[in-house]
Tab-separated table of C-alpha atoms and ligand atoms in Angstrom:
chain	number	residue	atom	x	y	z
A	28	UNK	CA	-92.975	-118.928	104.463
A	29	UNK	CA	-92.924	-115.144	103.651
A	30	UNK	CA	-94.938	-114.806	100.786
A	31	UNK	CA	-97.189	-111.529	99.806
A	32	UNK	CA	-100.172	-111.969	97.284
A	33	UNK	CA	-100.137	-109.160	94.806
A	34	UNK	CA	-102.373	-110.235	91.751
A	35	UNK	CA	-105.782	-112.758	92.118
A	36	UNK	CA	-107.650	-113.380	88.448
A	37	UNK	CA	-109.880	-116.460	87.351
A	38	UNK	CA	-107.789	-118.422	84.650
A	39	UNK	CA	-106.647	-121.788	83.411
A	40	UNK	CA	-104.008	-123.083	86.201
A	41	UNK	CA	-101.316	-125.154	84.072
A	42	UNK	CA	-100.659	-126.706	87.525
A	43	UNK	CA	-104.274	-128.656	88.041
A	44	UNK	CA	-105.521	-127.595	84.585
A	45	UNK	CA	-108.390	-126.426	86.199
A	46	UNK	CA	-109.905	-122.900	85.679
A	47	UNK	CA	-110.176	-121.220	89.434
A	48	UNK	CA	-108.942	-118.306	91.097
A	49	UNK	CA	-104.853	-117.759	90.850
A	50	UNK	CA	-102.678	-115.870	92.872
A	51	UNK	CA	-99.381	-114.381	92.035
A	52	UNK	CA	-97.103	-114.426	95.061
A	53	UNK	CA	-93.768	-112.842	95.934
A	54	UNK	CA	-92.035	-114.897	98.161
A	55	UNK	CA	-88.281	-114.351	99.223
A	56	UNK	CA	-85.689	-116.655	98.243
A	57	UNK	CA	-81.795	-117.449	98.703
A	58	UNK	CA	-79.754	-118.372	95.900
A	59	UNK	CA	-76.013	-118.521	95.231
A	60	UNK	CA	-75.038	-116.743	91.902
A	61	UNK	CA	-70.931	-116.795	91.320
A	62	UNK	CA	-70.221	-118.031	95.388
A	63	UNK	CA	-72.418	-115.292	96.704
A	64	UNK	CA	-75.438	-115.996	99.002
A	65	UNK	CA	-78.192	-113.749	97.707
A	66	UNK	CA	-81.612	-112.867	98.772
A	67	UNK	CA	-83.908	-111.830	96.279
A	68	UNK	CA	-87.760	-111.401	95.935
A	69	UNK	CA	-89.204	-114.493	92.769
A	70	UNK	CA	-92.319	-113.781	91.589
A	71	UNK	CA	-94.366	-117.645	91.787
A	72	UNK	CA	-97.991	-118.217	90.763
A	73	UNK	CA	-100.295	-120.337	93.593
A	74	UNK	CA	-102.889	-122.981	93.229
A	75	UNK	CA	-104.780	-123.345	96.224
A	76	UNK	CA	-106.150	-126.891	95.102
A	77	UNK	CA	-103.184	-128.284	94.390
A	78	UNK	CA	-101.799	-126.100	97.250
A	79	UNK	CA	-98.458	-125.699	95.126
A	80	UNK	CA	-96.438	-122.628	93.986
A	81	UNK	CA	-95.301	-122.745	90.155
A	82	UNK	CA	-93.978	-120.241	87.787
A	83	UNK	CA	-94.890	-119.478	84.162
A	84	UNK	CA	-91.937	-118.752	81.280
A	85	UNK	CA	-92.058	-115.182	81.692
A	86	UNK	CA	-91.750	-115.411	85.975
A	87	UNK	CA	-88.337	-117.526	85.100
A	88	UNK	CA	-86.981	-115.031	83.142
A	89	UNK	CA	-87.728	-112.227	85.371
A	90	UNK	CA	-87.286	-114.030	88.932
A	91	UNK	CA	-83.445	-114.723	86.964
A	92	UNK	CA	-83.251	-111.290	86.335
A	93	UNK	CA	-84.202	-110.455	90.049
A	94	UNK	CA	-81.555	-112.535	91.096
A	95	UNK	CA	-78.847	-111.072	89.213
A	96	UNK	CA	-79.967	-107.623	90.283
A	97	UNK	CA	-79.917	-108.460	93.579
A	98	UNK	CA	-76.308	-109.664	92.985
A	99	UNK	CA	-75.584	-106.585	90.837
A	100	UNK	CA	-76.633	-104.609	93.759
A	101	UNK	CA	-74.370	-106.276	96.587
A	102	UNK	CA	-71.619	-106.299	94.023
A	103	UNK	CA	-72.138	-102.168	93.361
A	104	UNK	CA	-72.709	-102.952	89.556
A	105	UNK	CA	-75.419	-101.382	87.828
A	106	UNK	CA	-78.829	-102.762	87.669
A	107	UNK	CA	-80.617	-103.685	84.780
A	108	UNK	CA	-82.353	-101.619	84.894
A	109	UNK	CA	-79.967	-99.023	85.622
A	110	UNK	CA	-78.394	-99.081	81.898
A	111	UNK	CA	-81.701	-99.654	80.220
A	112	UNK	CA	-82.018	-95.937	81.896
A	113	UNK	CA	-78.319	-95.106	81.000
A	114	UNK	CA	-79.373	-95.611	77.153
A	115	UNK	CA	-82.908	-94.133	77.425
A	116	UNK	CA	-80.900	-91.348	78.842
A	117	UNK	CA	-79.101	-90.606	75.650
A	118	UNK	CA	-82.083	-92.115	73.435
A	119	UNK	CA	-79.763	-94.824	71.833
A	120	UNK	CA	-80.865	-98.096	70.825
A	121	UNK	CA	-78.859	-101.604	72.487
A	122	UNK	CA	-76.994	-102.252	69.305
A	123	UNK	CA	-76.227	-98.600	68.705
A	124	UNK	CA	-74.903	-98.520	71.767
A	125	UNK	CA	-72.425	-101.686	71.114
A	126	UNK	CA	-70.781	-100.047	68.219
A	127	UNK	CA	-70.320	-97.227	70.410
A	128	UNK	CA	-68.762	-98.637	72.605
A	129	UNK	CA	-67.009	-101.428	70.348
A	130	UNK	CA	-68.561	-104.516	71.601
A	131	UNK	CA	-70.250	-106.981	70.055
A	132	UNK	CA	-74.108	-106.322	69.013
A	133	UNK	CA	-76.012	-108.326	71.305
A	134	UNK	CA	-73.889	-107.206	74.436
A	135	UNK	CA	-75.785	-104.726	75.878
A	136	UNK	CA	-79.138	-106.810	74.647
A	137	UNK	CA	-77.430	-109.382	77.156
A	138	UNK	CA	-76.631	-106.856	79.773
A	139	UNK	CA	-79.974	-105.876	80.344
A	140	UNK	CA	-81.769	-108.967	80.325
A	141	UNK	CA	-79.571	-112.176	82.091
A	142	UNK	CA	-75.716	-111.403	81.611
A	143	UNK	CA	-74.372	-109.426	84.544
A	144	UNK	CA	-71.118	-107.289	83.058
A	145	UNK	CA	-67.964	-107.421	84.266
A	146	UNK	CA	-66.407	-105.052	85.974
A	147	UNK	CA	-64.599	-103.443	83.374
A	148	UNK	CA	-68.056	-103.083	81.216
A	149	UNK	CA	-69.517	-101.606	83.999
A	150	UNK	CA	-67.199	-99.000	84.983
A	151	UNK	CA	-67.893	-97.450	80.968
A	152	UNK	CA	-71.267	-97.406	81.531
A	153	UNK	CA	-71.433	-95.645	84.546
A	154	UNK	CA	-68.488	-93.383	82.862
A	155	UNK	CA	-71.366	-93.002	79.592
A	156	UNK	CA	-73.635	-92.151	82.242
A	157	UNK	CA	-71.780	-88.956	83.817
A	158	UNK	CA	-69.762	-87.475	80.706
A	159	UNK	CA	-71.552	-86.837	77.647
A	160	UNK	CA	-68.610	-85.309	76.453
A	161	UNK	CA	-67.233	-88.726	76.027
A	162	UNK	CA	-70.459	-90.040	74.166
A	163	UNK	CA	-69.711	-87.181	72.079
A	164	UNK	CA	-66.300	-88.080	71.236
A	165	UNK	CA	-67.634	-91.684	70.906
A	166	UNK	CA	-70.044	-90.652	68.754
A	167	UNK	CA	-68.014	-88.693	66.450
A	168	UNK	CA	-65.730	-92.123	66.145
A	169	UNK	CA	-68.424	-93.828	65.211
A	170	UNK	CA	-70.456	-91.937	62.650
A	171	UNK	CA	-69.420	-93.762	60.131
A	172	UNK	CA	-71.218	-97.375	61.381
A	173	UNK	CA	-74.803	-94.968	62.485
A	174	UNK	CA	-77.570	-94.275	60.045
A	175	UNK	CA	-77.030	-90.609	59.157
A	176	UNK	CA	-80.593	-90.133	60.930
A	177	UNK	CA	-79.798	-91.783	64.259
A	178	UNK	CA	-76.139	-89.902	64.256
A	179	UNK	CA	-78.107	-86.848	64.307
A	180	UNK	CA	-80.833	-87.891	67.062
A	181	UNK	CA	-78.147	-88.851	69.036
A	182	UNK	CA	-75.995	-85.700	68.776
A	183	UNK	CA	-78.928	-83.541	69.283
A	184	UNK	CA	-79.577	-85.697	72.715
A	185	UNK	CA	-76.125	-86.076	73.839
A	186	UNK	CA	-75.231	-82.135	73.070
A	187	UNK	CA	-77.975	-80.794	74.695
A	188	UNK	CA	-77.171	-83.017	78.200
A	189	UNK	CA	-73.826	-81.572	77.670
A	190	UNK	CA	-74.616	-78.513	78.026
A	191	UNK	CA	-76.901	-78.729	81.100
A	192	UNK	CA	-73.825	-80.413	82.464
A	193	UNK	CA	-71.325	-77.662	81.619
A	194	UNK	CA	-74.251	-75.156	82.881
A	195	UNK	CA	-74.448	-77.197	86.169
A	196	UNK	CA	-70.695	-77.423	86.481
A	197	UNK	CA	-70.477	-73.447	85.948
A	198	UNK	CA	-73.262	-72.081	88.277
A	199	UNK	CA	-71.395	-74.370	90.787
A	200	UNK	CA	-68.223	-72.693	90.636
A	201	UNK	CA	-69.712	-69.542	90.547
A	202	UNK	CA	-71.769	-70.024	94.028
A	203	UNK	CA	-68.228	-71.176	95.089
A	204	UNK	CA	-66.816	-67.786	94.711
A	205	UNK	CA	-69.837	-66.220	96.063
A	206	UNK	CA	-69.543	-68.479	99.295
A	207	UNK	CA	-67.350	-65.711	100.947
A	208	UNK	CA	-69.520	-63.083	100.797
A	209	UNK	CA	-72.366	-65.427	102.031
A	210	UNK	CA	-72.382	-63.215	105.892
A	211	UNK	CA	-72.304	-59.361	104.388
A	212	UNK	CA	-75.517	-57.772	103.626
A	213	UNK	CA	-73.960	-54.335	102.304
A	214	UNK	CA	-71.913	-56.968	100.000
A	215	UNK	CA	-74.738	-58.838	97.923
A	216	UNK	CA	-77.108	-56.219	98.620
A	217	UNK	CA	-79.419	-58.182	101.345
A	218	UNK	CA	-79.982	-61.160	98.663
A	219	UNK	CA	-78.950	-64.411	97.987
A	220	UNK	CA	-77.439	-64.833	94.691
A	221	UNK	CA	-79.778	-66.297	92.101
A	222	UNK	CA	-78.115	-66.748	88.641
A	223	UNK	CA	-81.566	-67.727	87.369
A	224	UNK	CA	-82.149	-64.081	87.806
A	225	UNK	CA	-78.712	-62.962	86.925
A	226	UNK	CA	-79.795	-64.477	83.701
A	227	UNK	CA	-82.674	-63.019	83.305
A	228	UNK	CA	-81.679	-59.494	84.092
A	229	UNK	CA	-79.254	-60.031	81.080
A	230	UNK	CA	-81.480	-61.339	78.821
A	231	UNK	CA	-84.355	-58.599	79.876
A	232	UNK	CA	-81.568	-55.778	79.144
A	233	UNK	CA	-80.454	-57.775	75.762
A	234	UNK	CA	-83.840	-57.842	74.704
A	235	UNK	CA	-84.665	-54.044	75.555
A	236	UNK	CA	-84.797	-51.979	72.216
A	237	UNK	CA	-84.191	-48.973	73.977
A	238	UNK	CA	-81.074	-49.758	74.895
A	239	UNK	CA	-78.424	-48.691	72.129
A	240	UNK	CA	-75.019	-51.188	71.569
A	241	UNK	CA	-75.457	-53.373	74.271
A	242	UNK	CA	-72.133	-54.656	74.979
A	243	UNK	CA	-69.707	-55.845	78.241
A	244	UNK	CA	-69.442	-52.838	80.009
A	245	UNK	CA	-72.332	-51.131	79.112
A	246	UNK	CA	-73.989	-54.483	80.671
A	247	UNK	CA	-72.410	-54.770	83.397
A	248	UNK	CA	-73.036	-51.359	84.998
A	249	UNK	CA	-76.601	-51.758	83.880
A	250	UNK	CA	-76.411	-54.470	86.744
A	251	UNK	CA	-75.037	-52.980	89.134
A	252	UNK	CA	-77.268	-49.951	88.683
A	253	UNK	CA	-80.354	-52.175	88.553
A	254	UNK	CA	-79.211	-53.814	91.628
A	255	UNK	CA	-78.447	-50.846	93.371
A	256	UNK	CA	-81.607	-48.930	92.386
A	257	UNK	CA	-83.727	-52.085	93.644
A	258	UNK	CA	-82.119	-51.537	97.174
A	259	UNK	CA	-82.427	-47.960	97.238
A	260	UNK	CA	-85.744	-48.340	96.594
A	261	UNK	CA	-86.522	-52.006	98.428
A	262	UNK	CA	-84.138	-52.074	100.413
A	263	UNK	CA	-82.980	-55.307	98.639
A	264	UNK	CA	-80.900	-56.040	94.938
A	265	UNK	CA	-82.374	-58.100	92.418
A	266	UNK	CA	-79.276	-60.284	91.802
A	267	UNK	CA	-77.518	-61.211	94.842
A	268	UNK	CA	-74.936	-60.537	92.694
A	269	UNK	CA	-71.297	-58.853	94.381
A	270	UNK	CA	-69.695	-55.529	92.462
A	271	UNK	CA	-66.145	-55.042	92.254
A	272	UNK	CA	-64.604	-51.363	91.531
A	273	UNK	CA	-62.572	-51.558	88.737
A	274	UNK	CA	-61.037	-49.045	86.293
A	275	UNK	CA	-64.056	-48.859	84.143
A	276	UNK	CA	-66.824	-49.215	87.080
A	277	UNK	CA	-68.268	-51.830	88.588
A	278	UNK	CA	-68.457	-55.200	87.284
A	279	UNK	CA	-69.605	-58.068	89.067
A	280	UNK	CA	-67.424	-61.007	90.963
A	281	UNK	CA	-67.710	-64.199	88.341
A	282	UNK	CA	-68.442	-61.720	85.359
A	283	UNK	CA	-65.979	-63.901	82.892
A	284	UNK	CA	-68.366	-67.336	84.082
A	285	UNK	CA	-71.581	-65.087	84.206
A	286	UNK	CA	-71.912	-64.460	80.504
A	287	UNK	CA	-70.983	-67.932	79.520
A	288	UNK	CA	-74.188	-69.242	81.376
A	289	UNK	CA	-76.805	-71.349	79.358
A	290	UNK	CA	-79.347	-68.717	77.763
A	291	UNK	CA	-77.074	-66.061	78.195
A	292	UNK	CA	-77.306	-64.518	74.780
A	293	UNK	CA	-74.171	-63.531	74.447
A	294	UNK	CA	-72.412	-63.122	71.030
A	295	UNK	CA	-68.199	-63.048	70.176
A	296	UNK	CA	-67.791	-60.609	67.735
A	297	UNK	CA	-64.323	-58.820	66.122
A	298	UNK	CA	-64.033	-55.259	66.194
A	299	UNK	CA	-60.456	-54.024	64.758
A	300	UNK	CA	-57.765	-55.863	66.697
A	301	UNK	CA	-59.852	-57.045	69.714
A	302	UNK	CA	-62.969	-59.632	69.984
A	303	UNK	CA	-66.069	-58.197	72.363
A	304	UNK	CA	-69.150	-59.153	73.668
A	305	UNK	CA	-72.225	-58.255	72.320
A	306	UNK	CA	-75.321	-58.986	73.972
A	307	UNK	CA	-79.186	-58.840	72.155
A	308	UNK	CA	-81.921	-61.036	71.902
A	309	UNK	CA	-84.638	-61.280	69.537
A	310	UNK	CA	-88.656	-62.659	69.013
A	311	UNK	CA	-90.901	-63.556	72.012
A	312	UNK	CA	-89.491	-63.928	75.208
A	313	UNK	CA	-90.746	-63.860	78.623
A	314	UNK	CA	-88.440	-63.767	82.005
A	315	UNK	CA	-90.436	-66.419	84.359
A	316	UNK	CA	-87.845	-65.543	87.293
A	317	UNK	CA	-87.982	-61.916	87.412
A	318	UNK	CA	-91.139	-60.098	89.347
A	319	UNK	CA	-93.326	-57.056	87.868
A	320	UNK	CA	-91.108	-55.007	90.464
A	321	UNK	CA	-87.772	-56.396	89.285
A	322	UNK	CA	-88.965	-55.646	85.657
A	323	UNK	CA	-90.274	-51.695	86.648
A	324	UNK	CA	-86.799	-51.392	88.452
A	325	UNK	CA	-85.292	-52.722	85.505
A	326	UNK	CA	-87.382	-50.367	82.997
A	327	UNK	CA	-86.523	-47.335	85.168
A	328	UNK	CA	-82.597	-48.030	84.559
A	329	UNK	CA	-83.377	-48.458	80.573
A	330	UNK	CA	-85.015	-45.264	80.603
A	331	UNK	CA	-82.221	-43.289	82.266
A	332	UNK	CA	-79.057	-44.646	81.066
A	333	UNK	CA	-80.399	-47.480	77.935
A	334	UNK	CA	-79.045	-44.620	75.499
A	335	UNK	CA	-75.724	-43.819	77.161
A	336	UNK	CA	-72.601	-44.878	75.015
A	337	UNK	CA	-69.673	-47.172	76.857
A	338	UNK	CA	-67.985	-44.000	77.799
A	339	UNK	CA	-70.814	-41.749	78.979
A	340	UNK	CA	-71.958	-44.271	81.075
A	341	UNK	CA	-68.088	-45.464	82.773
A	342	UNK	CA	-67.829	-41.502	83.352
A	343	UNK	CA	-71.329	-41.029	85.021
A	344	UNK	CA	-70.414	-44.036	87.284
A	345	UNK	CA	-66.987	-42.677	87.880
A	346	UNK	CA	-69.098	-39.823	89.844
A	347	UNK	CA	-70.926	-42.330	92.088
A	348	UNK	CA	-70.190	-41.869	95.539
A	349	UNK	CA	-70.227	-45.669	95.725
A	350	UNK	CA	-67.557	-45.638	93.288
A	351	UNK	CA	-65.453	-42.518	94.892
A	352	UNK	CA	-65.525	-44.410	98.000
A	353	UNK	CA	-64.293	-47.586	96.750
A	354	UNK	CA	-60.575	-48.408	96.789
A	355	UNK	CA	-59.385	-49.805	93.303
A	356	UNK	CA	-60.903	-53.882	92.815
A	357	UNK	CA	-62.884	-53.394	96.403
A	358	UNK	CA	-66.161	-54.401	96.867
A	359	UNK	CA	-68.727	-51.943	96.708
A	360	UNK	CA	-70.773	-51.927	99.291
A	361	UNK	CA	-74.705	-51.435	99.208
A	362	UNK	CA	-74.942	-48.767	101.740
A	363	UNK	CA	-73.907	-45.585	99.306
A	364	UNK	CA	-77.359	-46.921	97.443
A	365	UNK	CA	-79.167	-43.988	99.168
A	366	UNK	CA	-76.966	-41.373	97.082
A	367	UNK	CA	-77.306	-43.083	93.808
A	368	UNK	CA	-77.484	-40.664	90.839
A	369	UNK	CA	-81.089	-42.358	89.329
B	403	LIG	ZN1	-104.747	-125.080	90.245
């Protein structure tokens, strides 16, 4: 028999009623559960007088649950396990859950002990697992039927996965437009893109208070001039980041997605007719992903142009070479960096 001993202690054996050394024992069994053979590990406890293997209460309820998992598994259903995670993920309780969802209290109580779901139930919980935008929406539904606290926890929870999601779903279809310029050095400045810098470039300018009105533009020729001073100087950009010519300078590929990042602290505002972005950021902050090079680099392009208004600065880079050189919406390459103005 294949049987592996994974516990020995001295106690009362209910199978001799002796006290002597016990062992617990996995051994492998085969079962049929709903006309499926299934193999599954059972958890038995040994006497070696009586030479017998026996299981206590709590064994049967777990070498059942083993069995079912083992099922679940074959079947491509979610463990167990698996949605105890699913509502740890979202730190909701079983019956909270229920009402949720609309079933009846004890459901998932049932679910993640002995039941296995049906199909159906399953496919919403692995649905509850991937879109927190729908837990959201569920939520809202069900506000009514949650304790005002526990409405809250869970909104917190569920708002703040949503976001990493949306974050993870942006950054991806950023790197997606970035994938073509993946081969040219003189395109991305001899750098892979990081938008963990990206971000922290912005939120190093936002935070600068030597830098007056700190808006879209402005920004984004900061950027490229903090990129292109970095490979001047290094021989490499900070960013990774690709610069387009447009009419009012250069602006990077993705800018639209780039300041709708998580932590970029951007801000709407209205001014007259039209909304723009306004970027600052106040209190503490530190920028764990940029070097003390990045950050002098940085500080160098403050100093020279942190004071410039929208216009000053679109007409200074309007006598770049980089800029002359470029056709209209081109990208500008990294190899005018030598003749940069700062
Ligand atoms: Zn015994």
């Amino acid at each position: 028999m294949d049987l592996k001993i994974i516990k020995s202690e001295k106690r009362l054996c209910t199978c001799c009623m002796e006290e002597h050394e016990v062992q617990t024992v996995l051994v492998k069994e085969e079962a049929t559960f709903k006309n499926k053979k299934i193999t599954y590990e059972a958890s038995y406890l040994y006497c070696n007088i009586a030479k017998e293997l026996y299981m206590d209460e709590q064994q049967m309820q777990e070498n059942d649950i083993h069995l079912k998992d083992a099922y679940r598994k074959s079947e491509g259903l979610l463990t167990s396990s698996d949605i105890c995670a699913i509502r740890a993920k979202f730190g909701i309780s079983q019956s909270d859950l229920c009402i949720l969802l609309g079933w009846g209290r004890k459901t998932i109580t049932r679910y993640e002990s002995h039941q296995v779901q049906d199909k159906a139930h399953d496919t919403i919980l692995k649905k509850i697992d991937q879109d927190p935008e729908w837990f959201l929406l569920l939520l809202n539904d069900s506000r009514e039927n949650l304790s005002p606290g526990s409405f809250q926890k869970y909104l917190n929870t569920a708002a703040a996965l949503y976001e990493e999601d949306r974050d993870a779903y942006l950054r991806k279809s950023i790197e997606a437009d970035y994938a073509r310029f993946q081969r040219n050095q003189l395109f991305h400045g001899n750098t892979n893109l990081s938008l963990d810098k990206v971000v922290d470039v912005i939120r190093y300018f936002a935070a600068s208070t030597k830098i007056t009105a700190l808006y879209k533009v402005k920004l984004m020729k900061l950027m490229w001039y903090a990129d292109t001073l970095s490979y001047k100087l290094r021989g490499f950009a900070i960013t990774g980041l690709v610069y387009q010519a447009l009419p009012m300078g250069a602006v990077p590929i993705g800018h639209n997605s780039i300041i709708n990042l998580k932590d970029v602290p951007c801000e709407e505002v209205d001014i007259g007719e039209t909304n723009a972005y306004h970027f600052s950021l106040k209190g503490v902050t530190t920028f764990s992903f940029l070097t003390a090079d990045d950050k002098n680099i940085l500080d160098a392009v403050i100093e020279k142009l942190g004071k410039m208004n929208k216009n000053e600065l679109i007409d200074f880079m309007h006598k770049e070479q980089a800029y002359i050189e470029t056709a209209p919406r081109e990208v500008i390459s990294f190899k005018y960096a030598e003749n940069l103005q700062i």
